[in-house]
Short mmCIF file of C-alpha atoms in Angstrom, two decimals:
data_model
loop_
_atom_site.label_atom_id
_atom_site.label_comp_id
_atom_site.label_asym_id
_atom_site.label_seq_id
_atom_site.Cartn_x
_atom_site.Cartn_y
_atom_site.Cartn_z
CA UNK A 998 -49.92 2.45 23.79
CA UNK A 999 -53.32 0.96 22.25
CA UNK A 1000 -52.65 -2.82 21.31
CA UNK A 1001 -54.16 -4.46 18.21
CA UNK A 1002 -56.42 -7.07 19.98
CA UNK A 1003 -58.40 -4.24 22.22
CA UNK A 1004 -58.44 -0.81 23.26
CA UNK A 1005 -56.60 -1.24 26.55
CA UNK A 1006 -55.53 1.79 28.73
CA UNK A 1007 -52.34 1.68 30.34
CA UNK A 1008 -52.85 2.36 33.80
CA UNK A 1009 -50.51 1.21 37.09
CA UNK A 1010 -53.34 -1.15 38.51
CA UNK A 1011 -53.09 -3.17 35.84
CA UNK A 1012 -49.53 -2.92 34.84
CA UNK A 1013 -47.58 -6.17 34.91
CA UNK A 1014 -50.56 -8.61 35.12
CA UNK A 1015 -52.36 -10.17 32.96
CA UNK A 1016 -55.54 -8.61 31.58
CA UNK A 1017 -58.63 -10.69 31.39
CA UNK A 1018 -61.05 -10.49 28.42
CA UNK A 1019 -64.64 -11.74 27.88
CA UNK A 1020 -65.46 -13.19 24.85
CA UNK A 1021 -69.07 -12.07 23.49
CA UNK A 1022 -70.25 -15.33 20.91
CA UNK A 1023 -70.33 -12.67 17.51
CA UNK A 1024 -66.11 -12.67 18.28
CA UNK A 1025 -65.57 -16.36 18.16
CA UNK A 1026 -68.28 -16.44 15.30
CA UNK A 1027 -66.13 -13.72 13.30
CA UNK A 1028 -62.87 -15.13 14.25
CA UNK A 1029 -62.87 -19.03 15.63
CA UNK A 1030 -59.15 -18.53 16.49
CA UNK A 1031 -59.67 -14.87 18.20
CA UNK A 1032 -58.57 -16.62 21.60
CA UNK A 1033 -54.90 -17.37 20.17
CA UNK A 1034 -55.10 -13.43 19.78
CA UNK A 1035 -54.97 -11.81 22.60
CA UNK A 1036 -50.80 -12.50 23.68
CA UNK A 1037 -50.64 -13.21 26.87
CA UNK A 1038 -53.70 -12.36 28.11
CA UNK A 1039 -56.33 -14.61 29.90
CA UNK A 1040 -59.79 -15.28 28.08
CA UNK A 1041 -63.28 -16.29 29.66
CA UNK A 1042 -65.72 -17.95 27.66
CA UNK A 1043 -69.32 -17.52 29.52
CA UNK A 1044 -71.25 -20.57 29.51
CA UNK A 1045 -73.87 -18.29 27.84
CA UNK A 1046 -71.63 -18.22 24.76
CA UNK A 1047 -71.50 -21.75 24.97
CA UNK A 1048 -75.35 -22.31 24.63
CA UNK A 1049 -75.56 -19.71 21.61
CA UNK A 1050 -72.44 -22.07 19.89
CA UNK A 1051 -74.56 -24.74 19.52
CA UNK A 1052 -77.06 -23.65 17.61
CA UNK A 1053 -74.66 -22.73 14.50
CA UNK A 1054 -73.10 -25.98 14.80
CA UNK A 1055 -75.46 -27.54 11.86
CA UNK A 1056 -74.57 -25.84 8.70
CA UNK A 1057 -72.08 -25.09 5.73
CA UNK A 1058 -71.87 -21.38 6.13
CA UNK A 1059 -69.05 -19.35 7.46
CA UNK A 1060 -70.40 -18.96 11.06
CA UNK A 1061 -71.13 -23.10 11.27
CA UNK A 1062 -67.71 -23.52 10.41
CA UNK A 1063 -66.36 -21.13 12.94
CA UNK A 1064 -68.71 -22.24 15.41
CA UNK A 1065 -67.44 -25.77 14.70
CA UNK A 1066 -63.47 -25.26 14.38
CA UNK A 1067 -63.69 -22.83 18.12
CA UNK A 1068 -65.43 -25.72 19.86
CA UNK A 1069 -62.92 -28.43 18.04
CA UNK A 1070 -60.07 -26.00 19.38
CA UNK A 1071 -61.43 -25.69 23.34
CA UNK A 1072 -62.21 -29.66 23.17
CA UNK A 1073 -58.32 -30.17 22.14
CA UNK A 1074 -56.96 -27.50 24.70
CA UNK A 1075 -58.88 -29.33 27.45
CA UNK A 1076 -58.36 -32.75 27.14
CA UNK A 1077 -57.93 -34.71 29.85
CA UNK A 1078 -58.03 -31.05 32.15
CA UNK A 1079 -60.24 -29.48 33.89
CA UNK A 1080 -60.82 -25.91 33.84
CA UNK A 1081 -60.27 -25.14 37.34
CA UNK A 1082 -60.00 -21.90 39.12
CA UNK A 1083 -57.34 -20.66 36.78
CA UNK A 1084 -58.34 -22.51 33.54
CA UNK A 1085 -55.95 -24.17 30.86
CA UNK A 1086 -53.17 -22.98 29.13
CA UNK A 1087 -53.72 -21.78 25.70
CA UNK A 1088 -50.38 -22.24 24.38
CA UNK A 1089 -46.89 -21.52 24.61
CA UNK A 1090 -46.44 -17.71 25.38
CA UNK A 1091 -49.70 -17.30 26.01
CA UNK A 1092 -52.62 -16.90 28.64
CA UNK A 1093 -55.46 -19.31 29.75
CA UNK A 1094 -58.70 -19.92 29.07
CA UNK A 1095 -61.96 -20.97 30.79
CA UNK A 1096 -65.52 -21.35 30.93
CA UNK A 1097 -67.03 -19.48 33.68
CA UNK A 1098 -70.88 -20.60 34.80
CA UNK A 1099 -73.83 -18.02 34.11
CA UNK A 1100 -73.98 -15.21 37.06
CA UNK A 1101 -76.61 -12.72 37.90
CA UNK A 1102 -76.44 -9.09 38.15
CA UNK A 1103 -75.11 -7.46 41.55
CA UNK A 1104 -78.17 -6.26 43.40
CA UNK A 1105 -77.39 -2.91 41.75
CA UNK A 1106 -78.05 -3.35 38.52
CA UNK A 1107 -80.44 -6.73 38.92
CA UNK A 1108 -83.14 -4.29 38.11
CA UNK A 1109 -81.47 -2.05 35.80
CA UNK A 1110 -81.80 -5.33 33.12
CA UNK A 1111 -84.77 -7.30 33.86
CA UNK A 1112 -85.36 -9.51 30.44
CA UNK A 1113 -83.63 -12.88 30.85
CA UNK A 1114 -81.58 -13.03 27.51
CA UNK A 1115 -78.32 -13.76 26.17
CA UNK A 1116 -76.75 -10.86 26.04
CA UNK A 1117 -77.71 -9.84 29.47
CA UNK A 1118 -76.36 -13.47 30.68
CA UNK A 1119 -72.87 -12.83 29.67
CA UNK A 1120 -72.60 -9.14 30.30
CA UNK A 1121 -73.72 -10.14 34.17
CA UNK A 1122 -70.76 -12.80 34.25
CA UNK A 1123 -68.47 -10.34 32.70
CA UNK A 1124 -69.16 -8.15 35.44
CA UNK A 1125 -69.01 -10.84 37.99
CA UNK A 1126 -65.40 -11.71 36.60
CA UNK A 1127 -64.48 -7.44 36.70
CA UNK A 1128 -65.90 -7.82 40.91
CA UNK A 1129 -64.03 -11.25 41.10
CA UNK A 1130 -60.54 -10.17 40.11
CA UNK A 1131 -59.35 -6.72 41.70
CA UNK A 1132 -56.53 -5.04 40.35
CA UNK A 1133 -56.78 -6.66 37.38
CA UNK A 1134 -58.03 -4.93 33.75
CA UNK A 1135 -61.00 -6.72 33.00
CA UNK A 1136 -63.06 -6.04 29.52
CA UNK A 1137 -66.02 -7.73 27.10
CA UNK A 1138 -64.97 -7.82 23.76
CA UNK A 1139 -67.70 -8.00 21.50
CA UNK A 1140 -68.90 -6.84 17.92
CA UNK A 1141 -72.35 -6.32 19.28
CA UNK A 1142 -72.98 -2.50 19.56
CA UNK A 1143 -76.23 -2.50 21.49
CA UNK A 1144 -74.29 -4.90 23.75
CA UNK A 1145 -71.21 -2.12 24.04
CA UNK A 1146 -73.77 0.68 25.34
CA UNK A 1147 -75.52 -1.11 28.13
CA UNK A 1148 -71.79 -2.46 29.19
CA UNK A 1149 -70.83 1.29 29.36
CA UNK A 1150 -74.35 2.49 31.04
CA UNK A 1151 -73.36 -0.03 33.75
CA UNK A 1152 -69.63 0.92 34.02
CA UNK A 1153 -68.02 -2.37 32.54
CA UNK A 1154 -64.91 -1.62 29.79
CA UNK A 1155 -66.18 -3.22 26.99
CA UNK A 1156 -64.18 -3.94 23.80
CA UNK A 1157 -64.63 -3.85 19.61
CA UNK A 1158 -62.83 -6.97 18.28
CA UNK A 1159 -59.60 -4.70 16.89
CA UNK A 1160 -56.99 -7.62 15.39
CA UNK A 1161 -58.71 -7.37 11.72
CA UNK A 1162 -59.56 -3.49 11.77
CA UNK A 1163 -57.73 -1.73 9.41
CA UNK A 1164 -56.92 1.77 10.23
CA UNK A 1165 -58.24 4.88 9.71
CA UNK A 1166 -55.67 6.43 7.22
CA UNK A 1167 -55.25 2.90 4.91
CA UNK A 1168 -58.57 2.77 4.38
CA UNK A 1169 -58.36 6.23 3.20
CA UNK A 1170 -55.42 5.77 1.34
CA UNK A 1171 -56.72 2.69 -0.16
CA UNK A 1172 -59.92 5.60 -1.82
CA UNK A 1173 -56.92 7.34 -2.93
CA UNK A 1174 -54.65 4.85 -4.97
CA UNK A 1175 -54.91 6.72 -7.95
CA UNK A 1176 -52.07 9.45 -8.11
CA UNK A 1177 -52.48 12.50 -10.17
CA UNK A 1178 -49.43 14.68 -11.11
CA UNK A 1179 -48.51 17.22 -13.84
CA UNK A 1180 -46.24 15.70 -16.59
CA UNK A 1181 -44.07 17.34 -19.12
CA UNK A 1182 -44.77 16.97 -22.46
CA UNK A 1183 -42.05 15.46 -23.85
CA UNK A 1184 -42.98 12.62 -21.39
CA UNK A 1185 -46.07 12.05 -21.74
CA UNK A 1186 -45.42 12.27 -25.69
CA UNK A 1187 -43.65 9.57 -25.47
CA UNK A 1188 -45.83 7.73 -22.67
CA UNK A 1189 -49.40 8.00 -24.75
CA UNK A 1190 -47.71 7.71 -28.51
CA UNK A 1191 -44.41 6.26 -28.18
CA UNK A 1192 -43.05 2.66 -29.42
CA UNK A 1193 -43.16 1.11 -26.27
CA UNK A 1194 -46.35 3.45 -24.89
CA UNK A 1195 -44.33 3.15 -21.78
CA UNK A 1196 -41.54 5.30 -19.84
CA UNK A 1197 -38.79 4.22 -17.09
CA UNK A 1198 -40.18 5.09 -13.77
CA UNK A 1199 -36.68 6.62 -13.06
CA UNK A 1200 -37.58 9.77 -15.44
CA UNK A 1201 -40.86 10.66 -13.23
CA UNK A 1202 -39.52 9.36 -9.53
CA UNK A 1203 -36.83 8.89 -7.17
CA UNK A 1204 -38.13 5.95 -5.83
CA UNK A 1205 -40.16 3.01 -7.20
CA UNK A 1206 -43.70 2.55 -7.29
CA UNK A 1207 -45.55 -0.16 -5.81
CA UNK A 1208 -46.62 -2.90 -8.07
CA UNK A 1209 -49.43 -1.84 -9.93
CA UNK A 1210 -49.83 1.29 -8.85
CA UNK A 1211 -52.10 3.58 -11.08
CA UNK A 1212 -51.41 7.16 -12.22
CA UNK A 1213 -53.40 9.57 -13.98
CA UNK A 1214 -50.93 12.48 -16.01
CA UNK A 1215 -52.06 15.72 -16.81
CA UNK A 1216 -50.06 17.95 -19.10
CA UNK A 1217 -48.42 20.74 -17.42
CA UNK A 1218 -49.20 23.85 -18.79
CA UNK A 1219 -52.28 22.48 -20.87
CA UNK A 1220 -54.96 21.83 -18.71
CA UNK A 1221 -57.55 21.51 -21.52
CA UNK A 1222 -55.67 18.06 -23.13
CA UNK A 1223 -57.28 14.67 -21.76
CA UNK A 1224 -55.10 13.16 -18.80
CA UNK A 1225 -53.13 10.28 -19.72
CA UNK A 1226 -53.99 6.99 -17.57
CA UNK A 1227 -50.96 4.64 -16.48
CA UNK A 1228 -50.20 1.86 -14.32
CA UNK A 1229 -46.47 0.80 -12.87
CA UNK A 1230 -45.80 -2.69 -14.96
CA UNK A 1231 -43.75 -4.22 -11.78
CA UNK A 1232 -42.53 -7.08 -14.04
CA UNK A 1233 -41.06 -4.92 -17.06
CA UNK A 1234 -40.29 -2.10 -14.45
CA UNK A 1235 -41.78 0.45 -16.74
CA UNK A 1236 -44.73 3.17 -16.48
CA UNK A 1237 -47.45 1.35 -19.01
CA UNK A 1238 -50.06 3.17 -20.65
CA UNK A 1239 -53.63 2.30 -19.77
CA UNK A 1240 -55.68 2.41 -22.66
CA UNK A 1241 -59.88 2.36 -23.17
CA UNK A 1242 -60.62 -0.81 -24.09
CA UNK A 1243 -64.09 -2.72 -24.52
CA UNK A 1244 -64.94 -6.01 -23.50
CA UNK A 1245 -68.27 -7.43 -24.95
CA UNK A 1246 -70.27 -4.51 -25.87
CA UNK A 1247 -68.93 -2.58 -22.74
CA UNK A 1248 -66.87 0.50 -23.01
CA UNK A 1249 -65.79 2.11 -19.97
CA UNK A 1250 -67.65 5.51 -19.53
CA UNK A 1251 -64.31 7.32 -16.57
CA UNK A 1252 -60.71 7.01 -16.38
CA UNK A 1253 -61.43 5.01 -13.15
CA UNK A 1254 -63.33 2.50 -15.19
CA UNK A 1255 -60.71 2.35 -17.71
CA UNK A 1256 -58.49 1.14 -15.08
CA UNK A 1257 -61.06 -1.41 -13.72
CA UNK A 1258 -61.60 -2.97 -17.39
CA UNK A 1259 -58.20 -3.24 -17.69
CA UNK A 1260 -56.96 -4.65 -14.28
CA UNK A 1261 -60.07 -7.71 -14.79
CA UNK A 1262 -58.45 -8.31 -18.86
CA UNK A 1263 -54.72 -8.18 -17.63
CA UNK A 1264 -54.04 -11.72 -17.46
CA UNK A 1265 -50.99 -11.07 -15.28
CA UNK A 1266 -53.47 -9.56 -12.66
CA UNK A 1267 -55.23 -12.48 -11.15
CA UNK A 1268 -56.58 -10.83 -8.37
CA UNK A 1269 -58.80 -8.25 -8.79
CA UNK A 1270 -60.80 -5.51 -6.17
CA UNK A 1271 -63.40 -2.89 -7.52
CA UNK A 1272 -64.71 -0.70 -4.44
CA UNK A 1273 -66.57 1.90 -5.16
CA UNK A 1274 -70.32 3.20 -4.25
CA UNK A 1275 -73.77 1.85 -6.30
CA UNK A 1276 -74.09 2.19 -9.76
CA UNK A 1277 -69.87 2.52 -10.41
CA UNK A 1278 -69.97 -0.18 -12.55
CA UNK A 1279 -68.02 -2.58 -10.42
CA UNK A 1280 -70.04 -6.08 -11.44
CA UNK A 1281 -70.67 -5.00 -14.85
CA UNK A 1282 -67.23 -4.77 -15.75
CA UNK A 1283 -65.86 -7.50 -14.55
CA UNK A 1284 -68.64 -9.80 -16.25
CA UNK A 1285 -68.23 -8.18 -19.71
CA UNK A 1286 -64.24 -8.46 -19.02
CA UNK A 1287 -65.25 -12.39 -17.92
CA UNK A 1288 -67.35 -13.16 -21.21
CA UNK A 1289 -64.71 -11.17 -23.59
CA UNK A 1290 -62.00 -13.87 -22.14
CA UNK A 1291 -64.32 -16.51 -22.01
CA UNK A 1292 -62.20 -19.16 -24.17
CA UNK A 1293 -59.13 -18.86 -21.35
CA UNK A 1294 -61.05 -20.34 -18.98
CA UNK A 1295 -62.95 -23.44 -17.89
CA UNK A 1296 -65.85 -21.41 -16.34
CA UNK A 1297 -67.02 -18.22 -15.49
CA UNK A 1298 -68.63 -18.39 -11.43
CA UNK A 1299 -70.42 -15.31 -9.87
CA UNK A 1300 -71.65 -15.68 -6.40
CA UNK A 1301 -72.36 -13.83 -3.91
CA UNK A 1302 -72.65 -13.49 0.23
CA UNK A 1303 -76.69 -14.21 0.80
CA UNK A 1304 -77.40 -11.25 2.99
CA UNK A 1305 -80.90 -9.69 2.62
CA UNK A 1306 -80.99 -6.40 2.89
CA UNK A 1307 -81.82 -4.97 6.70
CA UNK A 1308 -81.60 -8.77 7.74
CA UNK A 1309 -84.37 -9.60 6.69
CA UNK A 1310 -85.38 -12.72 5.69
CA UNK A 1311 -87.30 -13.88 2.51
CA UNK A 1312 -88.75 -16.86 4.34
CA UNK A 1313 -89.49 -20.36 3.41
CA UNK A 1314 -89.10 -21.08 -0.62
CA UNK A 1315 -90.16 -23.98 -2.30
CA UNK A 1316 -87.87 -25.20 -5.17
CA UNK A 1317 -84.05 -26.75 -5.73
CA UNK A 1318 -81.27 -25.33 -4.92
CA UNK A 1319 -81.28 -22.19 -8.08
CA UNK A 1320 -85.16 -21.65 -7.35
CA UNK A 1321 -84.05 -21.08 -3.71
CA UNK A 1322 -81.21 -18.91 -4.22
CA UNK A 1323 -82.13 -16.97 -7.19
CA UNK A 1324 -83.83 -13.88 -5.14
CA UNK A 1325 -80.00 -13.24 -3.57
CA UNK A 1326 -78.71 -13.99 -7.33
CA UNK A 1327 -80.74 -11.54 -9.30
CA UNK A 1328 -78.51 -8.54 -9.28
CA UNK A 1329 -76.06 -10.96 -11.09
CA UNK A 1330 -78.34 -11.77 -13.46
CA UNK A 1331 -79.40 -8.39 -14.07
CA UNK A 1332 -75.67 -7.38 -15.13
CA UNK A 1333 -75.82 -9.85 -17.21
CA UNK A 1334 -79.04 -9.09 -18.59
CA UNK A 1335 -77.60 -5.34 -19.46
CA UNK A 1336 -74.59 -6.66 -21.72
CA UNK A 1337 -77.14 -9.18 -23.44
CA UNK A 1338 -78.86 -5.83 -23.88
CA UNK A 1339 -76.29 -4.06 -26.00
CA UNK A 1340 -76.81 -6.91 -28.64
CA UNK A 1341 -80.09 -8.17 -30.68
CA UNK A 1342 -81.62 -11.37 -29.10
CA UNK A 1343 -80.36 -13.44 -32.24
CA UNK A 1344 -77.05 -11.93 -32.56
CA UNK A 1345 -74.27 -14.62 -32.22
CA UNK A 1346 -73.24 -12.44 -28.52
CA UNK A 1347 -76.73 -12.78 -26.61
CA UNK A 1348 -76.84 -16.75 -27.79
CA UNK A 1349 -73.40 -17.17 -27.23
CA UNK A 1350 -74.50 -16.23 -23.11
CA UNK A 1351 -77.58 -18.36 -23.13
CA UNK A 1352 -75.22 -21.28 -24.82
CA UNK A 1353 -73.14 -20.52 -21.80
CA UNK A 1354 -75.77 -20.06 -19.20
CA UNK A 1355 -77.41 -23.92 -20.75
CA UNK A 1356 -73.77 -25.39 -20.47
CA UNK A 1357 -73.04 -24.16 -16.93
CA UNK A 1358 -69.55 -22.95 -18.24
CA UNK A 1359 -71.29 -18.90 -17.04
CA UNK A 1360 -72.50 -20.63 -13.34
CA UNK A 1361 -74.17 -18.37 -11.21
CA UNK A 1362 -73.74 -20.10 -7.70
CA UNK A 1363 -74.35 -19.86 -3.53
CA UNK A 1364 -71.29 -18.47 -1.96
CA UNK A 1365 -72.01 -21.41 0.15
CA UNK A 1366 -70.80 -24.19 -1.97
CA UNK A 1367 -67.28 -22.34 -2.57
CA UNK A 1368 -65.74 -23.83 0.73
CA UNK A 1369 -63.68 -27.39 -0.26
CA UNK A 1370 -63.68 -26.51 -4.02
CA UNK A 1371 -60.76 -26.22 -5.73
CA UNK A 1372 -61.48 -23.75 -8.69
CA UNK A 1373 -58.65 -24.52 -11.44
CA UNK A 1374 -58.92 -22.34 -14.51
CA UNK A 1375 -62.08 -20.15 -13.21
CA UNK A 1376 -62.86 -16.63 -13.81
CA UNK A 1377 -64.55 -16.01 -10.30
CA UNK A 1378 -65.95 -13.04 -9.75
CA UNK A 1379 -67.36 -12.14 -6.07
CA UNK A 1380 -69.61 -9.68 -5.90
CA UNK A 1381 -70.97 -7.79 -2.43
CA UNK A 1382 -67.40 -8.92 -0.62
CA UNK A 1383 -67.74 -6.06 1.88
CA UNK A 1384 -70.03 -8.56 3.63
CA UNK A 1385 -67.17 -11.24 3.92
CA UNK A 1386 -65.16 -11.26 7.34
CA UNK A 1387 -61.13 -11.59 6.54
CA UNK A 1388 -61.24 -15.44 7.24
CA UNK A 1389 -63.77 -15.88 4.84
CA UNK A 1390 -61.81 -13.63 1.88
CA UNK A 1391 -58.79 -15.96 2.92
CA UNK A 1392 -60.67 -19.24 2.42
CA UNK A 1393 -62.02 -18.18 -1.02
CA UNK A 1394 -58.74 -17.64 -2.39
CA UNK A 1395 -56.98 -20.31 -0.89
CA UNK A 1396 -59.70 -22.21 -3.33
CA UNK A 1397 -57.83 -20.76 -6.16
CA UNK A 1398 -56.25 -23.41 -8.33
CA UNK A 1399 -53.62 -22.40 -11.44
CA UNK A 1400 -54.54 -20.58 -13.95
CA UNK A 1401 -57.87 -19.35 -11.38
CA UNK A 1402 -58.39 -14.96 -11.62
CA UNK A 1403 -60.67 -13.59 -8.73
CA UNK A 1404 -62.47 -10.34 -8.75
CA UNK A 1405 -63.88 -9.03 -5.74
CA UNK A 1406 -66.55 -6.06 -5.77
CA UNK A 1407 -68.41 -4.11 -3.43
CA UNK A 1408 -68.87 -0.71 -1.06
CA UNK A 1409 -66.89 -0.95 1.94
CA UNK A 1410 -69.83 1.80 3.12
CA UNK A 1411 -72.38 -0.31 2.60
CA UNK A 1412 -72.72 -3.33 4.60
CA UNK A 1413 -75.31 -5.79 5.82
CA UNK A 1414 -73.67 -7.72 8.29
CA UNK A 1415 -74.43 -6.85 12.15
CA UNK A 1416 -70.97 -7.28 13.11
CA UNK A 1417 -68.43 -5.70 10.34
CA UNK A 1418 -67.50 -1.97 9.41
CA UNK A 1419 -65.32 -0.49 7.13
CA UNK A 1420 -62.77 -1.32 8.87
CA UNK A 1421 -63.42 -4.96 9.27
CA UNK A 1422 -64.41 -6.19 6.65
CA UNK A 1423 -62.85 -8.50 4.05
CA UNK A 1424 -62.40 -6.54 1.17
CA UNK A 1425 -61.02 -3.88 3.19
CA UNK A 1426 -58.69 -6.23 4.77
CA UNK A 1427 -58.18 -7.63 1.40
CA UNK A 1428 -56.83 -4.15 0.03
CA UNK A 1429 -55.16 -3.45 3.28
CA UNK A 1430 -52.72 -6.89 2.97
CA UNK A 1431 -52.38 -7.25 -0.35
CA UNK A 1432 -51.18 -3.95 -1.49
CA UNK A 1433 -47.98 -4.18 -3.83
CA UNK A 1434 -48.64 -7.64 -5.07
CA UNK A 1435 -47.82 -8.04 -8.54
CA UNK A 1436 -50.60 -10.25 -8.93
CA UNK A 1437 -52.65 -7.96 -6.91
CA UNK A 1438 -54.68 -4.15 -8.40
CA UNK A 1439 -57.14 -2.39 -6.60
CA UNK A 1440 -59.32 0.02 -8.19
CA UNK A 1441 -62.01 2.35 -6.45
CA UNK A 1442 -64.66 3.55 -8.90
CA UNK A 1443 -65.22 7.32 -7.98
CA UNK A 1444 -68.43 8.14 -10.25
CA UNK A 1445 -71.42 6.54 -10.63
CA UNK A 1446 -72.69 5.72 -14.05
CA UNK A 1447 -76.29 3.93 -13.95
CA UNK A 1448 -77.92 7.12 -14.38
CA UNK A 1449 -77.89 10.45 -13.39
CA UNK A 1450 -80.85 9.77 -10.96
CA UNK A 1451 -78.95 7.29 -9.27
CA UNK A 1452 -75.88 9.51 -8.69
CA UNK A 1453 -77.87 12.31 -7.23
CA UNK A 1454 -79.28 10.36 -5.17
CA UNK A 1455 -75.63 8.40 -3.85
CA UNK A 1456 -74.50 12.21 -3.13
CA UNK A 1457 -77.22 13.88 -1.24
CA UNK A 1458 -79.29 10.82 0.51
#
C-alpha cells in the first residue's frame, strides 16, 4: 500500500521499523510543518538544509515565513535536549527528529559528483544515513527534480513530497465538473421558462447533487435547440437556471463563461475558482463581475503571486513600492484596461474606474502584503493561484473577514514555481478540499476567447 507522505514500498526488511526520511530544504520551505507528517516515521534534517534556512529567514514572503515557523518549531522540540544518536521526539505518536552533520560521498561515488554544492551536501549525508542504518527503509524527500535523478543514478530511494498531491483522477474530475445529459422537454420547459426557472432535483436524479454543481441540458430528441445551463441551488434544494448575464460592458462569449460570470455575481458564492488555459477569460470576468458589484463592497483588491516568468528576475528597480511591483501587476491592469475599453474615455463607466483607481477603493496590490490583513467587506480577486502552495491558499482565506468574496484564477498547467505541479498546487488543492461547499463553485473555462490566434496557438504549441 503507497502512503500519502511518500512512495514507500512494502518490503520484509523494512517491515515493522521505522522508516527514516531525509528532508531536502524546498520540503520544509513548501510545508514548515512537513516533519509532523510523516506518522511515525523518523526525520533527518542535514546540517546542509540548515545553512540554506538561513538565508530565507529575512523576509515577508511565503518561504521567509516557512523558513521562520520550521526553525521556531525544531528550537521548541529541542529545548533543553540534545539531539543525540537517536534525536528528539517529535510528538506523541510520532517519530524523532535530528540534525545529522555534513558527510562526504563513499569513495564510490566521491568522483561521480565533484562540485561542492548544496544539493550534493545533503544527498551525500542521505546516503551516509541509507549505509548507517541497515535494514532500515531509508529515502530523500525532496521537490527538487534534478536532485531526484542524480539520487536515482547513484541508487538512493528518493521521494516527491506526496501529503498535498492531489490525485490523478480528482484533478481530472475537477476539468470535468460540468455534467451534460439529455433532458425531456417538458423539463426543461419548465426549467428555462417556468415561474420559478427552477426544477426539484428529485425529477432528474436519484440522488442529490453536490452543492453547486453545474449542468448543461440538451433536449432529447432536438439536438439543434441551445443547451440549457443550470446549477444545483444547495440552499433552496432546487435545479436553478443559469442565465447570460453582463457585468460592466462584459458579456460572456460560452456556456462555461456564463457559469463563471455568474458564480463571481452570486452573492451566496463567496468563494470563487476559474481554471482554465490562457485567454479563457478567467481575470476578465471576475473584474467586470467586481466593478458591476462595486457598491457591496468596501474595496475591490487584485494581486497576484510575483513570479517572473522562467525565474527570471527583472533586477534592481528604482521607485516605491507600485513603481516596483507594477511589471508583475500589468496583466491586471491590462484586464482592466479592456473593460475601460468597451466604454468612451468620458463616459460615466471609464471615470467611474479611474475615480476608483484615485480613491484606492479598485487597489491593485503585492500578494506580499496580504499576510496579517484582515480583509472585511473585500472583493479579492487572486489571479495566477496555481503558483500558491496549499498553506499559502489557506492563509489567504483565513484573511477573509464577513461579508469578504475571493476569486481565485489560473492554469493548473501552467506554473512557474520550481517545486509545484498540478498536483500540488494550491488551487488544485483548493478545488480538491473544497468541493460541495455551499459557499464554494468551481468553474473550468474550456475555450479560449482572446482571439482566434491565441487559441490556435493554446492547441497545437
Amino acid at each position: 500500500m503507497t502512503s500519502k507522505y511518500a512512495n514507500v514500498p512494502g518490503n520484509k526488511k523494512s517491515s515493522g521499523k521505522p522508516k527514516i526520511f531525509v528532508l531536502d530544504t524546498n520540503i520544509v520551505l513548501h510545508d514548515y510543518k512537513a516533519i509532523r507528517k510523516f506518522q511515525d516515521n523518523n526525520i533527518v534534517i542535514p546540517i546542509a538544509v540548515v545553512e540554506e534556512l538561513d538565508k530565507f529567514k529575512k523576509g515577508n514572503d511565503a518561504l521567509s515565513f516557512n523558513a521562520r515557523g520550521f526553525m521556531r518549531e525544531l528550537d521548541r522540540l529541542t529545548e533543553g535536549k540534545l539531539f543525540g544518536e537517536k534525536g528528539v521526539p517529535i510528538g506523541k505518536g510520532m517519530g524523532y527528529i535530528k540534525i545529522e552533520p555534513n558527510h562526504p560521498f563513499s569513495n564510490e561515488y566521491k568522483d561521480f559528483f565533484k562540485d561542492d554544492i548544496q544539493d550534493h551536501r545533503i544527498l551525500a549525508t542521505s546516503m551516509w544515513v541509507r549505509d548507517n542504518n541497515p535494514g532500515t527503509f531509508v529515502a530523500l524527500v525532496t521537490k527538487d527534480i534534478n536532485l531526484r535523478m542524480k539520487a536515482k543514478a547513484a541508487g538512493m530511494n528518493v521521494q516527491d513530497y506526496l501529503t498535498d498531491k492531489v490525485e490523478d483522477t480528482k484533478v481530472e474530475n475537477a476539468q470535468r465538473e460540468l455534467q451534460c445529459l439529455e433532458l425531456e422537454a417538458e423539463l426543461l420547459q419548465k426549467l428555462a421558462y417556468g415561474p420559478q426557472v427552477a426544477i426539484d432535483w428529485k425529477e432528474v436524479f436519484k440522488t442529490e447533487p453536490l452543492a453547486n454543481q453545474l449542468f448543461k441540458f440538451l433536449w432529447k430528441g432536438d439536438k439543434s435547440k441551445e443547451a440549457v445551463c443550470a446549477r444545483y441551488d444547495i440552499d433552496r434544494r432546487m435545479i436553478v437556471l443559469v442565465k447570460a448575464r453582463s457585468a460592466y460592458g462584459i458579456r460572456p462569449r460560452n456556456d462555461e463563461q456564463k457559469f463563471g460570470l455568474d458564480a463571481c455575481l452570486n452573492p451566496k458564492i463567496q468563494l470563487v475558482s476559474l481554471t482554465g488555459g490562457a485567454g479563457t477569460g478567467k481575470t476578465l470576468l471576475a473584474l467586470a463581475a467586481a466593478l458591476e458589484l462595486e457598491r457591496d463592497f468596501d474595496q475591490i483588491i487584485l494581486s497576484r503571486p510575483t513570479v517572473t516568468l522562467g525565474n527570471q528576475d527583472i533586477g534592481f528597480l528604482p521607485g516605491d513600492q507600485k513603481t516596483k511591483m507594477s511589471p508583475y501587476l500589468q496583466p491586471l491592469m491590462d484586464n482592466l484596461n479592456v473593460i475601460k475599453a468597451q466604454f468612451r474615455p468620458s463616459s460615466k463607466e471609464a471615470l467611474k474606474i479611474e475615480g476608483l483607481l484615485k480613491d484606492e477603493k479598485l487597489l491593485i496590490s503585492p500578494l506580499a502584503y496580504i499576510r496579517g490583513r484582515s480583509l472585511g467587506k473585500a472583493f479579492f480577486i487572486i489571479d495566477e493561484a496555481q503558483n500558491l502552495t496549499p498553506h499559502e491558499i489557506k492563509t489567504i482565506i483565513t484573511r477573509a473577514g464577513e461579508g469578504t468574496k475571493m476569486v481565485f484564477t489560473g492554469d493548473i498547467f501552467q506554473i512557474d514555481q520550481p517545486y509545484l505541479d498540478q498536483w500540488s498546487n494550491g488551487l488544485t488543492h483548493l478545488g480538491e478540499k473544497m468541493v460541495g461547499q455551499r459557499l464554494f463553485e468551481h468553474v473550468f473555462l474550456r475555450k479560449g476567447e482572446r482571439s482566434e490566434l491565441s487559441e490556435i496557438a493554446a492547441k497545437l504549441l
